[in-house]
């Protein structure tokens, strides 16, 4: 990190508590232009003490990287980092490969190899960000091989599981919720953002905002899902043009959007009433829809496209435009209830 970049980062960190994300982006652009032709020198580098150095780095992460990630991802990264720093007791810009190895060894007795790989992945992502910011020259995790983990079969529901789950639906909202999740395969955190009027009830088309990719994408509801959603809306006494959240609470403020915890609890209660002998959770619907796409003849790429995953190859990312008609075709061929 050169002096000019350090000054820029110091200003951003100092203003973080006073400006929103959009204004911060404008400020960053103004700083870049203002110092382009200015030569800056300084008499000190990063803060000298252990605490100040780590506090500075974490503040910079909160300012520049965290706003681009989901809150859950940021929380996961920080949890791992706090535990790591507490054990190693060194500045983050002085961490070595052996420090990371030692941390993982201390975690090994109480964690599976898959969990150890997740911890390593969290640290690697953070140190890779530090490398890009030129705080460090190398990622200390690069030379550490992932632990050998046994790949388990992908968790999903069979058709019989889905039919059994329906037996646990006692409220109109229950059936509408599971049919909505089956048909759209959207993430739990995206559901509270959906309003009734967002749905085109003639075509089943729904444009949602992805919390993970920070982009809009299109999904579809089949006739079965639309039927049960309409039954649920009649039960609530609202029209298809309502701006109320699609799914709301059954008690208390019945106009309040059902949040992520409420969605999880609802699915869990439905499964419990149905006497399911297995764990049922919101993300299981995404896995089930993806599995069914492949079983019905669709490719893994088609499954990824419907679920809103980013393209994995250069052509898919930069050269191939696939609009709503392509997604709709995947839906009709491989997702729609038959």
Short mmCIF file of C-alpha atoms in Angstrom, two decimals:
data_model
loop_
_atom_site.label_atom_id
_atom_site.label_comp_id
_atom_site.label_asym_id
_atom_site.label_seq_id
_atom_site.Cartn_x
_atom_site.Cartn_y
_atom_site.Cartn_z
CA UNK A 1 0.00 0.00 0.00
CA UNK A 2 1.61 3.29 -1.05
CA UNK A 3 1.26 6.62 0.75
CA UNK A 4 -1.49 7.92 -1.53
CA UNK A 5 -3.61 4.79 -1.03
CA UNK A 6 -3.05 4.99 2.73
CA UNK A 7 -4.25 8.59 2.89
CA UNK A 8 -7.30 7.68 0.85
CA UNK A 9 -8.11 4.77 3.17
CA UNK A 10 -7.58 6.88 6.29
CA UNK A 11 -10.10 9.44 5.04
CA UNK A 12 -12.65 6.73 4.24
CA UNK A 13 -12.23 5.06 7.63
CA UNK A 14 -12.58 8.42 9.37
CA UNK A 15 -15.81 9.24 7.51
CA UNK A 16 -17.37 5.80 7.79
CA UNK A 17 -19.59 6.69 10.77
CA UNK A 18 -20.87 9.90 9.16
CA UNK A 19 -21.85 8.87 5.63
CA UNK A 20 -24.05 6.22 4.02
CA UNK A 21 -22.73 3.66 1.53
CA UNK A 22 -23.65 5.64 -1.60
CA UNK A 23 -22.09 8.86 -0.31
CA UNK A 24 -18.98 6.94 0.71
CA UNK A 25 -18.63 5.70 -2.87
CA UNK A 26 -18.90 9.28 -4.16
CA UNK A 27 -16.31 10.46 -1.63
CA UNK A 28 -13.95 7.66 -2.66
CA UNK A 29 -14.22 8.68 -6.32
CA UNK A 30 -13.61 12.35 -5.45
CA UNK A 31 -10.48 11.46 -3.46
CA UNK A 32 -9.11 9.35 -6.31
CA UNK A 33 -9.50 12.24 -8.76
CA UNK A 34 -8.18 14.86 -6.31
CA UNK A 35 -4.90 13.08 -5.56
CA UNK A 36 -4.24 11.71 -9.05
CA UNK A 37 -1.56 14.29 -9.84
CA UNK A 38 -0.47 14.97 -6.27
CA UNK A 39 2.71 13.58 -4.73
CA UNK A 40 2.23 12.62 -1.07
CA UNK A 41 4.91 11.66 1.45
CA UNK A 42 4.60 10.72 5.12
CA UNK A 43 6.77 10.07 8.12
CA UNK A 44 4.96 6.99 9.48
CA UNK A 45 3.32 3.84 8.18
CA UNK A 46 0.44 1.83 9.63
CA UNK A 47 -0.25 2.40 13.36
CA UNK A 48 2.62 0.90 15.32
CA UNK A 49 0.85 -0.98 18.11
CA UNK A 50 -0.78 -4.38 17.79
CA UNK A 51 -4.25 -3.15 18.79
CA UNK A 52 -4.13 -0.02 16.61
CA UNK A 53 -2.97 -1.96 13.56
CA UNK A 54 -5.74 -4.55 13.79
CA UNK A 55 -8.34 -1.92 14.60
CA UNK A 56 -7.26 0.07 11.54
CA UNK A 57 -7.40 -2.98 9.25
CA UNK A 58 -10.82 -4.03 10.52
CA UNK A 59 -12.16 -0.47 10.14
CA UNK A 60 -10.89 -0.44 6.57
CA UNK A 61 -12.59 -3.81 5.94
CA UNK A 62 -15.86 -2.46 7.38
CA UNK A 63 -15.60 0.59 5.14
CA UNK A 64 -14.55 -0.91 1.81
CA UNK A 65 -15.40 -4.61 1.71
CA UNK A 66 -18.18 -5.38 4.22
CA UNK A 67 -20.85 -3.26 2.41
CA UNK A 68 -20.40 -5.52 -0.64
CA UNK A 69 -21.07 -8.70 1.37
CA UNK A 70 -24.17 -10.03 3.07
CA UNK A 71 -24.39 -9.31 6.83
CA UNK A 72 -24.28 -13.04 7.50
CA UNK A 73 -21.02 -13.43 5.54
CA UNK A 74 -19.45 -10.47 7.35
CA UNK A 75 -20.46 -11.93 10.71
CA UNK A 76 -18.98 -15.32 9.76
CA UNK A 77 -15.68 -13.75 8.65
CA UNK A 78 -15.38 -11.63 11.79
CA UNK A 79 -16.19 -14.51 14.11
CA UNK A 80 -13.35 -16.55 12.62
CA UNK A 81 -10.95 -13.57 12.61
CA UNK A 82 -11.64 -12.62 16.22
CA UNK A 83 -10.98 -16.16 17.37
CA UNK A 84 -7.85 -16.35 15.22
CA UNK A 85 -6.41 -13.04 16.51
CA UNK A 86 -7.19 -13.92 20.13
CA UNK A 87 -5.13 -17.10 19.75
CA UNK A 88 -2.23 -15.84 17.62
CA UNK A 89 -1.95 -12.39 19.27
CA UNK A 90 -0.19 -10.68 16.36
CA UNK A 91 -0.95 -7.81 13.97
CA UNK A 92 -2.92 -9.00 10.97
CA UNK A 93 -0.30 -7.62 8.58
CA UNK A 94 2.36 -9.83 10.21
CA UNK A 95 0.56 -13.18 10.02
CA UNK A 96 2.54 -16.11 8.60
CA UNK A 97 1.56 -19.44 7.08
CA UNK A 98 2.62 -21.23 10.26
CA UNK A 99 0.25 -19.02 12.32
CA UNK A 100 -2.68 -20.16 10.22
CA UNK A 101 -1.56 -23.79 10.42
CA UNK A 102 -1.28 -23.56 14.21
CA UNK A 103 -4.78 -22.09 14.49
CA UNK A 104 -6.26 -24.88 12.36
CA UNK A 105 -4.41 -27.52 14.39
CA UNK A 106 -5.92 -26.18 17.62
CA UNK A 107 -9.38 -26.39 16.03
CA UNK A 108 -8.91 -29.88 14.64
CA UNK A 109 -9.93 -31.94 17.72
CA UNK A 110 -13.40 -30.39 17.84
CA UNK A 111 -14.12 -29.89 14.12
CA UNK A 112 -14.66 -32.00 11.03
CA UNK A 113 -12.39 -31.52 8.03
CA UNK A 114 -15.24 -29.76 6.26
CA UNK A 115 -15.52 -27.26 9.15
CA UNK A 116 -11.74 -26.73 9.14
CA UNK A 117 -11.90 -25.98 5.42
CA UNK A 118 -14.62 -23.39 6.09
CA UNK A 119 -12.42 -21.68 8.69
CA UNK A 120 -9.47 -21.71 6.30
CA UNK A 121 -11.70 -20.31 3.54
CA UNK A 122 -12.84 -17.44 5.79
CA UNK A 123 -9.27 -16.50 6.69
CA UNK A 124 -8.11 -16.85 3.09
CA UNK A 125 -10.88 -14.57 1.82
CA UNK A 126 -9.95 -11.90 4.37
CA UNK A 127 -6.20 -12.10 3.69
CA UNK A 128 -6.87 -12.06 -0.04
CA UNK A 129 -8.76 -8.79 0.46
CA UNK A 130 -5.76 -7.46 2.45
CA UNK A 131 -3.46 -8.46 -0.41
CA UNK A 132 -5.63 -6.62 -2.94
CA UNK A 133 -5.54 -3.57 -0.67
CA UNK A 134 -1.71 -3.90 -0.65
CA UNK A 135 -1.64 -4.21 3.13
CA UNK A 136 0.22 -7.50 2.69
CA UNK A 137 2.13 -8.86 -0.29
CA UNK A 138 1.06 -12.51 0.03
CA UNK A 139 -1.91 -14.42 1.36
CA UNK A 140 -0.58 -16.65 4.20
CA UNK A 141 -3.28 -19.21 3.43
CA UNK A 142 -2.17 -19.85 -0.15
CA UNK A 143 0.31 -22.58 0.74
CA UNK A 144 -2.06 -24.49 3.05
CA UNK A 145 -3.78 -27.40 1.34
CA UNK A 146 -7.47 -27.99 2.11
CA UNK A 147 -8.22 -30.89 4.42
CA UNK A 148 -9.48 -34.06 2.77
CA UNK A 149 -13.21 -34.05 3.37
CA UNK A 150 -15.71 -36.77 2.52
CA UNK A 151 -18.28 -35.41 0.10
CA UNK A 152 -21.75 -36.21 1.32
CA UNK A 153 -24.68 -36.72 -1.05
CA UNK A 154 -26.45 -33.43 -1.74
CA UNK A 155 -29.33 -33.04 0.67
CA UNK A 156 -32.70 -32.80 -1.07
CA UNK A 157 -36.31 -33.95 -0.80
CA UNK A 158 -37.74 -36.78 -2.83
CA UNK A 159 -41.25 -36.48 -4.26
CA UNK A 160 -42.62 -38.54 -1.37
CA UNK A 161 -41.00 -36.14 1.13
CA UNK A 162 -42.69 -33.18 -0.53
CA UNK A 163 -46.08 -34.90 -0.48
CA UNK A 164 -45.65 -35.78 3.21
CA UNK A 165 -44.65 -32.22 4.01
CA UNK A 166 -47.96 -30.99 2.63
CA UNK A 167 -49.75 -32.91 5.40
CA UNK A 168 -48.29 -30.50 7.94
CA UNK A 169 -49.92 -27.46 6.35
CA UNK A 170 -52.79 -26.24 8.55
CA UNK A 171 -52.81 -22.57 7.57
CA UNK A 172 -53.36 -21.15 4.09
CA UNK A 173 -49.96 -19.51 4.45
CA UNK A 174 -48.23 -22.85 5.07
CA UNK A 175 -49.13 -24.37 1.71
CA UNK A 176 -48.59 -21.08 -0.14
CA UNK A 177 -45.12 -20.77 1.40
CA UNK A 178 -43.86 -24.25 0.51
CA UNK A 179 -45.28 -24.07 -3.04
CA UNK A 180 -43.70 -20.62 -3.48
CA UNK A 181 -40.30 -21.90 -2.34
CA UNK A 182 -40.56 -25.05 -4.46
CA UNK A 183 -41.41 -23.12 -7.61
CA UNK A 184 -39.09 -20.09 -7.27
CA UNK A 185 -36.20 -21.70 -5.33
CA UNK A 186 -35.30 -18.28 -3.95
CA UNK A 187 -33.18 -17.75 -0.84
CA UNK A 188 -34.79 -17.37 2.56
CA UNK A 189 -33.43 -13.83 2.92
CA UNK A 190 -35.03 -12.76 -0.37
CA UNK A 191 -38.59 -13.77 0.59
CA UNK A 192 -39.33 -10.87 3.01
CA UNK A 193 -38.59 -8.40 0.20
CA UNK A 194 -41.35 -9.77 -2.07
CA UNK A 195 -44.60 -7.79 -2.18
CA UNK A 196 -47.89 -9.18 -3.48
CA UNK A 197 -47.93 -6.70 -6.38
CA UNK A 198 -44.49 -7.89 -7.52
CA UNK A 199 -46.05 -11.06 -8.93
CA UNK A 200 -47.47 -11.17 -12.45
CA UNK A 201 -50.33 -13.59 -11.71
CA UNK A 202 -50.99 -14.18 -15.43
CA UNK A 203 -47.50 -15.36 -16.36
CA UNK A 204 -46.19 -16.28 -12.91
CA UNK A 205 -43.19 -14.02 -13.48
CA UNK A 206 -41.48 -12.50 -10.46
CA UNK A 207 -38.41 -10.25 -10.44
CA UNK A 208 -36.52 -10.44 -7.17
CA UNK A 209 -33.45 -8.74 -5.73
CA UNK A 210 -30.71 -11.19 -4.79
CA UNK A 211 -29.23 -10.48 -1.36
CA UNK A 212 -26.12 -12.44 -2.22
CA UNK A 213 -25.24 -11.17 -5.72
CA UNK A 214 -26.80 -7.71 -5.22
CA UNK A 215 -28.54 -8.11 -8.59
CA UNK A 216 -32.08 -8.55 -9.85
CA UNK A 217 -33.10 -11.85 -11.38
CA UNK A 218 -36.29 -13.46 -12.69
CA UNK A 219 -38.04 -16.55 -11.31
CA UNK A 220 -41.47 -18.05 -12.00
CA UNK A 221 -44.49 -19.44 -10.19
CA UNK A 222 -46.36 -22.36 -11.73
CA UNK A 223 -50.15 -22.77 -11.68
CA UNK A 224 -50.06 -24.86 -8.50
CA UNK A 225 -48.08 -22.23 -6.59
CA UNK A 226 -50.26 -19.40 -7.91
CA UNK A 227 -53.43 -21.27 -6.85
CA UNK A 228 -52.32 -21.64 -3.23
CA UNK A 229 -50.97 -18.10 -3.06
CA UNK A 230 -54.31 -16.76 -4.31
CA UNK A 231 -56.12 -18.86 -1.68
CA UNK A 232 -53.84 -17.37 0.97
CA UNK A 233 -54.47 -13.83 -0.26
CA UNK A 234 -58.26 -14.38 -0.18
CA UNK A 235 -57.90 -15.61 3.40
CA UNK A 236 -56.07 -12.36 4.24
CA UNK A 237 -58.67 -10.30 2.42
CA UNK A 238 -56.25 -8.49 0.11
CA UNK A 239 -56.06 -8.12 -3.65
CA UNK A 240 -53.36 -9.16 -6.10
CA UNK A 241 -52.37 -5.51 -6.49
CA UNK A 242 -51.65 -5.04 -2.79
CA UNK A 243 -48.32 -3.55 -1.76
CA UNK A 244 -48.27 -5.60 1.42
CA UNK A 245 -45.53 -8.21 1.86
CA UNK A 246 -46.40 -11.52 0.22
CA UNK A 247 -45.92 -13.47 3.45
CA UNK A 248 -46.82 -11.93 6.80
CA UNK A 249 -47.19 -13.06 10.40
CA UNK A 250 -50.28 -14.95 11.51
CA UNK A 251 -50.42 -13.18 14.88
CA UNK A 252 -49.61 -9.68 16.07
CA UNK A 253 -49.06 -7.19 13.26
CA UNK A 254 -50.47 -9.18 10.34
CA UNK A 255 -49.16 -6.67 7.81
CA UNK A 256 -45.52 -7.15 8.88
CA UNK A 257 -43.30 -9.15 6.51
CA UNK A 258 -42.42 -12.62 7.74
CA UNK A 259 -38.68 -12.31 8.40
CA UNK A 260 -35.95 -14.92 7.87
CA UNK A 261 -36.33 -16.35 11.38
CA UNK A 262 -40.10 -16.55 10.95
CA UNK A 263 -39.70 -18.38 7.63
CA UNK A 264 -37.32 -20.90 9.21
CA UNK A 265 -39.68 -21.44 12.16
CA UNK A 266 -42.69 -21.88 9.85
CA UNK A 267 -40.96 -24.53 7.73
CA UNK A 268 -39.78 -26.31 10.87
CA UNK A 269 -43.31 -26.31 12.34
CA UNK A 270 -44.82 -27.64 9.09
CA UNK A 271 -42.28 -30.50 9.02
CA UNK A 272 -42.91 -31.30 12.69
CA UNK A 273 -46.68 -31.50 12.21
CA UNK A 274 -46.15 -33.69 9.14
CA UNK A 275 -44.09 -36.12 11.23
CA UNK A 276 -41.09 -35.81 8.91
CA UNK A 277 -38.31 -38.13 9.97
CA UNK A 278 -35.69 -35.78 8.62
CA UNK A 279 -34.52 -32.17 8.96
CA UNK A 280 -36.40 -29.72 6.73
CA UNK A 281 -35.10 -26.15 6.32
CA UNK A 282 -35.60 -23.30 3.80
CA UNK A 283 -32.40 -23.88 1.78
CA UNK A 284 -33.48 -27.49 1.23
CA UNK A 285 -36.05 -26.24 -1.30
CA UNK A 286 -33.28 -24.66 -3.44
CA UNK A 287 -31.31 -27.91 -3.36
CA UNK A 288 -34.42 -29.91 -4.23
CA UNK A 289 -35.33 -27.66 -7.18
CA UNK A 290 -31.76 -27.82 -8.52
CA UNK A 291 -31.74 -31.61 -8.16
CA UNK A 292 -35.07 -31.91 -9.98
CA UNK A 293 -33.83 -29.74 -12.87
CA UNK A 294 -30.94 -32.14 -13.44
CA UNK A 295 -33.12 -35.23 -12.96
CA UNK A 296 -35.55 -33.97 -15.59
CA UNK A 297 -32.78 -33.57 -18.14
CA UNK A 298 -31.50 -30.08 -17.42
CA UNK A 299 -27.79 -29.33 -17.08
CA UNK A 300 -25.99 -28.15 -13.95
CA UNK A 301 -25.58 -24.80 -15.69
CA UNK A 302 -29.34 -24.58 -16.22
CA UNK A 303 -29.89 -25.33 -12.53
CA UNK A 304 -27.38 -22.64 -11.59
CA UNK A 305 -28.98 -20.11 -13.91
CA UNK A 306 -32.43 -20.64 -12.41
CA UNK A 307 -31.05 -20.42 -8.87
CA UNK A 308 -29.22 -17.20 -9.72
CA UNK A 309 -25.66 -18.49 -9.43
CA UNK A 310 -22.94 -16.49 -11.19
CA UNK A 311 -21.60 -18.06 -14.43
CA UNK A 312 -18.46 -20.14 -13.83
CA UNK A 313 -16.69 -19.57 -17.15
CA UNK A 314 -15.48 -16.57 -19.14
CA UNK A 315 -18.01 -17.07 -21.94
CA UNK A 316 -20.92 -17.23 -19.52
CA UNK A 317 -19.75 -14.14 -17.64
CA UNK A 318 -18.80 -11.83 -20.47
CA UNK A 319 -20.05 -13.05 -23.85
CA UNK A 320 -23.41 -14.79 -23.52
CA UNK A 321 -26.59 -12.81 -22.85
CA UNK A 322 -29.44 -14.90 -21.46
CA UNK A 323 -32.63 -13.02 -20.78
CA UNK A 324 -35.94 -13.80 -19.11
CA UNK A 325 -37.10 -16.04 -21.97
CA UNK A 326 -34.17 -18.38 -21.37
CA UNK A 327 -34.94 -18.59 -17.62
CA UNK A 328 -38.63 -19.08 -18.40
CA UNK A 329 -37.78 -21.99 -20.70
CA UNK A 330 -35.72 -23.65 -17.96
CA UNK A 331 -38.68 -23.20 -15.61
CA UNK A 332 -41.25 -24.70 -18.01
CA UNK A 333 -38.97 -27.60 -18.99
CA UNK A 334 -37.59 -28.62 -15.62
CA UNK A 335 -39.21 -26.81 -12.64
CA UNK A 336 -42.91 -26.43 -13.30
CA UNK A 337 -45.14 -28.92 -11.48
CA UNK A 338 -46.08 -31.80 -13.77
#
